[in-house]
Short mmCIF file of C-alpha atoms in Angstrom, two decimals:
data_model
loop_
_atom_site.label_atom_id
_atom_site.label_comp_id
_atom_site.label_asym_id
_atom_site.label_seq_id
_atom_site.Cartn_x
_atom_site.Cartn_y
_atom_site.Cartn_z
CA MET H 1 -21.39 -23.11 -18.69
CA ARG H 2 -22.88 -19.81 -17.53
CA LYS H 3 -20.95 -16.62 -18.31
CA VAL H 4 -19.55 -14.39 -15.58
CA THR H 5 -21.65 -11.23 -15.75
CA LYS H 6 -21.83 -10.21 -12.07
CA ALA H 7 -19.26 -8.91 -9.61
CA ILE H 8 -19.04 -8.11 -5.91
CA ILE H 9 -16.91 -5.22 -4.64
CA PRO H 10 -16.59 -5.39 -0.83
CA ALA H 11 -16.29 -1.85 0.56
CA ALA H 12 -17.43 -2.10 4.16
CA GLY H 13 -14.03 -1.95 5.89
CA LEU H 14 -13.27 0.70 8.49
CA GLY H 15 -10.07 1.92 6.83
CA THR H 16 -8.17 2.02 10.12
CA ARG H 17 -4.77 2.27 8.39
CA PHE H 18 -5.75 5.69 7.04
CA LEU H 19 -7.27 7.24 10.16
CA PRO H 20 -8.05 10.01 10.82
CA ALA H 21 -8.64 10.69 7.10
CA THR H 22 -11.14 7.83 6.94
CA LYS H 23 -13.10 8.92 10.00
CA ALA H 24 -15.61 10.66 7.71
CA MET H 25 -14.44 9.57 4.25
CA PRO H 26 -14.56 5.97 2.99
CA LYS H 27 -11.05 4.69 2.26
CA GLU H 28 -12.37 3.59 -1.15
CA MET H 29 -12.87 7.27 -1.99
CA LEU H 30 -9.25 8.25 -1.29
CA PRO H 31 -7.91 9.43 -4.65
CA ILE H 32 -5.08 8.18 -6.79
CA VAL H 33 -4.18 11.60 -8.26
CA ASP H 34 -7.73 12.67 -9.24
CA LYS H 35 -9.77 9.44 -9.26
CA PRO H 36 -11.07 7.48 -6.25
CA THR H 37 -9.53 4.05 -5.82
CA ILE H 38 -12.91 2.33 -6.11
CA GLN H 39 -13.43 3.81 -9.58
CA TYR H 40 -10.34 1.95 -10.84
CA ILE H 41 -11.90 -1.25 -9.50
CA VAL H 42 -15.29 -0.59 -11.08
CA GLU H 43 -13.69 0.24 -14.43
CA GLU H 44 -11.69 -3.00 -14.36
CA ALA H 45 -14.87 -4.99 -13.78
CA ILE H 46 -16.66 -3.29 -16.67
CA ASP H 47 -13.64 -3.66 -18.99
CA SER H 48 -13.67 -7.39 -18.11
CA GLY H 49 -17.22 -7.84 -19.41
CA VAL H 50 -19.06 -7.61 -16.08
CA GLU H 51 -22.57 -6.24 -16.58
CA GLU H 52 -23.89 -5.97 -13.00
CA ILE H 53 -21.94 -4.89 -9.93
CA ILE H 54 -22.98 -4.92 -6.28
CA VAL H 55 -20.97 -2.91 -3.76
CA VAL H 56 -21.10 -4.19 -0.18
CA THR H 57 -20.94 -1.08 1.98
CA GLY H 58 -21.19 -0.22 5.66
CA LYS H 59 -21.93 2.71 7.91
CA GLY H 60 -20.46 5.99 6.69
CA LYS H 61 -20.02 4.84 3.08
CA ARG H 62 -22.72 6.99 1.46
CA ALA H 63 -20.07 8.98 -0.43
CA ILE H 64 -19.49 5.94 -2.66
CA GLU H 65 -23.12 5.97 -3.79
CA ASP H 66 -23.01 9.73 -4.31
CA HIS H 67 -19.85 9.47 -6.42
CA PHE H 68 -21.41 7.04 -8.88
CA ASP H 69 -24.72 8.94 -9.00
CA VAL H 70 -25.57 11.56 -11.63
CA ALA H 71 -24.61 15.10 -10.54
CA PHE H 72 -26.96 17.18 -12.71
CA GLU H 73 -26.00 20.61 -11.36
CA LEU H 74 -22.26 19.93 -11.55
CA GLU H 75 -22.50 18.57 -15.09
CA HIS H 76 -24.58 21.58 -16.16
CA VAL H 77 -22.05 24.06 -14.73
CA LEU H 78 -19.12 22.28 -16.38
CA GLU H 79 -20.93 22.24 -19.72
CA GLU H 80 -21.79 25.95 -19.50
CA LYS H 81 -18.18 26.85 -18.71
CA GLY H 82 -16.91 24.72 -21.60
CA LYS H 83 -14.88 22.40 -19.34
CA LEU H 84 -15.71 19.41 -21.53
CA ASP H 85 -12.64 17.34 -20.62
CA ILE H 86 -13.57 17.45 -16.92
CA LEU H 87 -17.23 16.86 -17.79
CA GLU H 88 -16.30 13.67 -19.61
CA LYS H 89 -14.43 12.39 -16.53
CA VAL H 90 -17.36 13.21 -14.24
CA ARG H 91 -19.84 11.49 -16.54
CA LYS H 92 -17.68 8.38 -16.73
CA SER H 93 -18.26 7.80 -13.02
CA SER H 94 -21.87 9.02 -13.00
CA HIS H 95 -23.19 6.72 -15.70
CA VAL H 96 -22.25 3.41 -14.07
CA ASN H 97 -25.19 1.32 -12.86
CA LEU H 98 -24.29 -0.11 -9.46
CA HIS H 99 -26.29 -1.90 -6.77
CA TYR H 100 -25.61 -1.59 -3.05
CA ILE H 101 -26.14 -3.67 0.07
CA ARG H 102 -24.98 -3.03 3.62
CA GLN H 103 -22.88 -5.33 5.73
CA LYS H 104 -24.38 -4.32 9.05
CA ARG H 105 -21.53 -5.67 11.17
CA ALA H 106 -17.84 -6.09 10.33
CA PHE H 107 -17.64 -9.90 10.31
CA GLY H 108 -14.92 -10.13 7.66
CA LEU H 109 -14.49 -10.53 3.93
CA GLY H 110 -16.23 -13.90 3.78
CA HIS H 111 -19.31 -12.43 5.43
CA ALA H 112 -19.27 -9.42 3.07
CA VAL H 113 -19.35 -11.75 0.06
CA TRP H 114 -22.11 -13.83 1.68
CA CYS H 115 -24.21 -10.66 2.09
CA ALA H 116 -24.47 -10.44 -1.71
CA ARG H 117 -25.67 -14.03 -2.21
CA ASN H 118 -29.22 -13.09 -3.26
CA PHE H 119 -27.90 -10.71 -5.90
CA ILE H 120 -25.60 -13.39 -7.33
CA GLY H 121 -28.10 -16.26 -7.26
CA ASN H 122 -26.88 -19.45 -8.93
CA GLU H 123 -24.29 -17.82 -11.19
CA PRO H 124 -20.50 -17.65 -11.28
CA PHE H 125 -19.23 -14.23 -10.23
CA ALA H 126 -16.14 -12.10 -9.73
CA VAL H 127 -14.92 -10.49 -6.51
CA LEU H 128 -12.66 -7.43 -6.71
CA LEU H 129 -11.08 -5.97 -3.57
CA GLY H 130 -10.36 -2.27 -3.38
CA ASP H 131 -6.93 -2.60 -1.74
CA ASP H 132 -5.34 -3.58 -5.04
CA ILE H 133 -5.24 -1.73 -8.35
CA VAL H 134 -3.98 -3.82 -11.26
CA GLU H 135 -2.75 -2.37 -14.54
CA ALA H 136 -2.62 -4.94 -17.32
CA GLN H 137 -3.00 -5.15 -21.08
CA VAL H 138 -5.81 -7.65 -20.49
CA PRO H 139 -7.74 -6.63 -17.35
CA CYS H 140 -6.89 -8.86 -14.40
CA THR H 141 -10.48 -9.96 -13.82
CA LYS H 142 -10.87 -10.80 -17.50
CA GLN H 143 -7.79 -13.03 -17.28
CA LEU H 144 -9.43 -14.95 -14.43
CA ILE H 145 -12.72 -15.20 -16.32
CA GLN H 146 -10.85 -16.70 -19.26
CA GLN H 147 -9.33 -19.32 -16.96
CA TYR H 148 -12.74 -20.08 -15.45
CA GLU H 149 -14.12 -20.62 -18.96
CA ARG H 150 -11.19 -22.94 -19.64
CA THR H 151 -11.51 -25.02 -16.47
CA GLY H 152 -15.09 -24.63 -15.25
CA ARG H 153 -13.78 -24.11 -11.71
CA SER H 154 -13.22 -21.22 -9.35
CA VAL H 155 -10.00 -19.31 -10.05
CA ILE H 156 -8.05 -17.12 -7.61
CA GLY H 157 -5.64 -14.39 -8.74
CA VAL H 158 -2.14 -14.66 -7.28
CA GLN H 159 1.28 -13.07 -7.65
CA SER H 160 4.63 -13.61 -5.95
CA VAL H 161 5.58 -11.49 -2.93
CA ASP H 162 8.76 -11.24 -0.88
CA PRO H 163 8.97 -14.22 1.52
CA ASP H 164 9.09 -11.89 4.53
CA GLN H 165 5.69 -10.45 3.50
CA THR H 166 3.73 -13.70 3.24
CA HIS H 167 2.18 -13.31 6.71
CA ARG H 168 0.17 -10.36 5.37
CA TYR H 169 -1.70 -12.36 2.72
CA GLY H 170 -3.69 -15.45 1.94
CA ILE H 171 -1.06 -17.85 0.55
CA VAL H 172 -1.34 -20.69 -1.97
CA ASP H 173 0.31 -24.08 -1.52
CA PRO H 174 0.66 -25.06 -5.20
CA ARG H 175 0.66 -28.58 -6.59
CA THR H 176 0.99 -28.70 -10.37
CA LYS H 177 1.52 -25.84 -12.81
CA MET H 178 0.21 -25.40 -16.36
CA ASP H 179 1.53 -22.18 -17.84
CA HIS H 180 0.43 -19.63 -15.21
CA LEU H 181 -2.34 -21.86 -13.83
CA TYR H 182 -1.83 -23.85 -10.62
CA GLU H 183 -3.70 -26.72 -9.08
CA VAL H 184 -3.68 -26.10 -5.34
CA ASN H 185 -3.09 -28.29 -2.31
CA ARG H 186 -4.44 -25.70 0.10
CA PHE H 187 -5.14 -22.04 0.64
CA VAL H 188 -3.80 -20.60 3.91
CA GLU H 189 -5.05 -17.31 5.37
CA LYS H 190 -2.17 -15.18 6.73
CA PRO H 191 0.24 -17.94 7.77
CA VAL H 192 2.56 -17.48 10.71
CA LYS H 193 5.68 -15.58 9.67
CA GLY H 194 8.27 -18.00 8.29
CA GLN H 195 5.78 -20.87 7.88
CA ALA H 196 4.15 -20.03 4.54
CA PRO H 197 3.95 -22.94 2.06
CA SER H 198 5.02 -20.62 -0.82
CA ASN H 199 5.28 -16.94 -1.68
CA LEU H 200 2.27 -17.01 -4.05
CA ALA H 201 -0.13 -14.52 -2.49
CA ILE H 202 -3.84 -13.99 -3.15
CA MET H 203 -4.14 -10.54 -4.68
CA GLY H 204 -7.75 -9.46 -4.26
CA ARG H 205 -9.19 -10.87 -7.48
CA TYR H 206 -11.44 -13.95 -7.59
CA VAL H 207 -13.82 -15.71 -9.95
CA LEU H 208 -16.01 -18.04 -7.88
CA THR H 209 -18.75 -20.52 -8.52
CA PRO H 210 -21.92 -20.10 -6.41
CA ASP H 211 -20.96 -23.25 -4.46
CA ILE H 212 -18.86 -20.94 -2.28
CA PHE H 213 -22.02 -19.77 -0.49
CA ASN H 214 -22.56 -23.29 0.87
CA TYR H 215 -19.42 -22.84 2.95
CA LEU H 216 -19.82 -19.16 3.79
CA GLU H 217 -23.32 -19.66 5.18
CA LYS H 218 -21.85 -21.72 8.03
CA HIS H 219 -20.27 -18.49 9.33
CA GLU H 220 -17.21 -20.28 10.68
CA VAL H 221 -14.78 -17.87 12.32
CA GLY H 222 -11.15 -17.91 11.20
CA ALA H 223 -8.06 -15.71 11.46
CA GLY H 224 -8.59 -12.42 13.28
CA GLY H 225 -11.92 -13.61 14.67
CA GLU H 226 -13.57 -12.99 11.28
CA ILE H 227 -15.33 -15.09 8.64
CA GLN H 228 -12.54 -15.54 6.11
CA LEU H 229 -13.18 -15.98 2.39
CA THR H 230 -9.91 -17.92 2.10
CA ASP H 231 -11.18 -20.59 4.54
CA ALA H 232 -14.32 -21.13 2.45
CA ILE H 233 -12.22 -21.30 -0.72
CA GLN H 234 -10.07 -24.01 0.88
CA LYS H 235 -13.15 -26.09 1.69
CA LEU H 236 -14.43 -25.63 -1.86
CA ASN H 237 -10.96 -26.69 -3.04
CA GLU H 238 -11.14 -29.88 -0.96
CA ASP H 239 -14.53 -30.81 -2.43
CA LYS H 240 -14.36 -29.63 -6.05
CA GLY H 241 -10.94 -28.15 -6.74
CA VAL H 242 -9.98 -24.48 -7.08
CA TYR H 243 -7.26 -23.08 -9.32
CA ALA H 244 -4.81 -20.25 -8.71
CA TYR H 245 -3.74 -18.09 -11.64
CA ASP H 246 -0.56 -16.03 -11.68
CA PHE H 247 -2.04 -13.08 -13.57
CA GLN H 248 -0.09 -10.75 -15.82
CA GLY H 249 0.10 -7.09 -14.88
CA THR H 250 1.40 -4.60 -12.35
CA ARG H 251 -0.32 -4.66 -8.98
CA TYR H 252 -0.39 -1.58 -6.76
CA ASP H 253 -1.10 -2.00 -3.05
CA VAL H 254 -3.27 0.98 -2.08
CA GLY H 255 -4.49 -0.60 1.15
CA GLU H 256 -1.62 0.70 3.28
CA GLN H 257 -0.02 4.12 3.57
CA LEU H 258 3.33 3.65 1.83
CA GLY H 259 1.83 1.73 -1.08
CA PHE H 260 -0.86 4.38 -1.46
CA ILE H 261 1.73 7.18 -1.55
CA MET H 262 3.99 5.33 -4.01
CA THR H 263 1.02 4.59 -6.28
CA ASN H 264 0.08 8.27 -6.33
CA ILE H 265 3.63 9.21 -7.27
CA ASP H 266 3.81 6.57 -10.00
CA PHE H 267 0.48 7.60 -11.54
CA ALA H 268 1.27 11.32 -11.27
CA LEU H 269 4.58 10.85 -13.09
CA ARG H 270 2.60 9.56 -16.09
CA ASN H 271 0.45 12.67 -16.14
CA ALA H 272 1.90 15.15 -18.64
CA ASP H 273 0.56 18.13 -16.67
CA LEU H 274 2.08 16.97 -13.39
CA ARG H 275 5.25 15.10 -14.36
CA GLN H 276 7.86 17.89 -14.53
CA GLY H 277 6.59 19.76 -11.51
CA LEU H 278 6.54 16.57 -9.48
CA ILE H 279 10.07 15.60 -10.51
CA THR H 280 11.33 19.07 -9.55
CA GLY H 281 9.51 18.92 -6.23
CA LEU H 282 10.83 15.44 -5.42
CA GLU H 283 14.39 16.51 -6.26
CA GLU H 284 14.08 19.48 -3.88
CA ILE H 285 12.74 17.25 -1.10
CA MET H 286 15.55 14.71 -1.60
CA GLU H 287 18.20 17.42 -1.54
CA ARG H 288 16.74 18.85 1.66
CA GLU H 289 16.52 15.44 3.34
CA LEU H 290 20.02 14.49 2.22
CA GLY H 291 21.28 17.76 3.68
CA LYS H 292 19.64 16.94 7.00
CA GLU H 293 21.29 13.51 7.05
CA LEU H 294 24.72 15.00 6.30
CA ILE H 295 24.31 17.58 9.06
CA ALA H 296 23.13 14.91 11.52
CA GLY H 297 26.06 12.67 10.60
CA TRP H 298 28.55 15.52 11.00
CA SER H 299 27.06 16.49 14.37
CA GLY H 300 27.20 12.86 15.54
CA ARG H 301 30.95 12.70 14.87
CA ARG H 302 31.74 15.78 16.95
#
């Protein structure tokens, strides 16, 4: 069995949920406190044992390449001024060896993965989506790699979501369960609200065998008029079997506004330099908003 040493990070989306901020800035570069979201994804891949990463980009995404490039002048200035702690952070992003390919048209996640087929070749590989940051004792992708090594089959990362949120995700219809590992009847992309087969949602982490490209190359259009990765996974499941793994860890949804804001607050509260000031600021905001509600309620009773 070949080891998983390669990963694909799709980053060609338009970021419409964050417009106008993403008009000129890739959504993957929006920061969680002081680090772009995509850097969390890259670091997870590396911590999972991945040796080569290809980022699938699109028009207006050059800032991603610049971020992971070496910034000689900046590093020199930081070193001269003795700002070694900041220099270390900058170098951590600059000394990552990434490859890039463009998805020239927005045909969906399945098409983005297919664009990287020549880089992957005939090897198993991981896919990490930038809308989800996962904090775990064992990196999420590494957990999936371990399950791939155990089963020899593709493994999809899942976690439970509220039943009223299932229409937002790819959903798993599970069959049998072994610990946290599920055999799967079918994978359903964004089921109609109230008709999901379970509340086990696909959470943006995959370990796939190269067989997946046999289905993606057909370019069959699915939900939203796009080529869906979930549809190809279902066909692979029908032919060879695909597992779902309920991974351990805390998942943060940074692909929509409220989740992005809450993630920033959560991460900032763990920062010793920011924690007390943030708590004080939040308390002041809550007091002000509560006062507005009380005044509005009093005025409404008059």
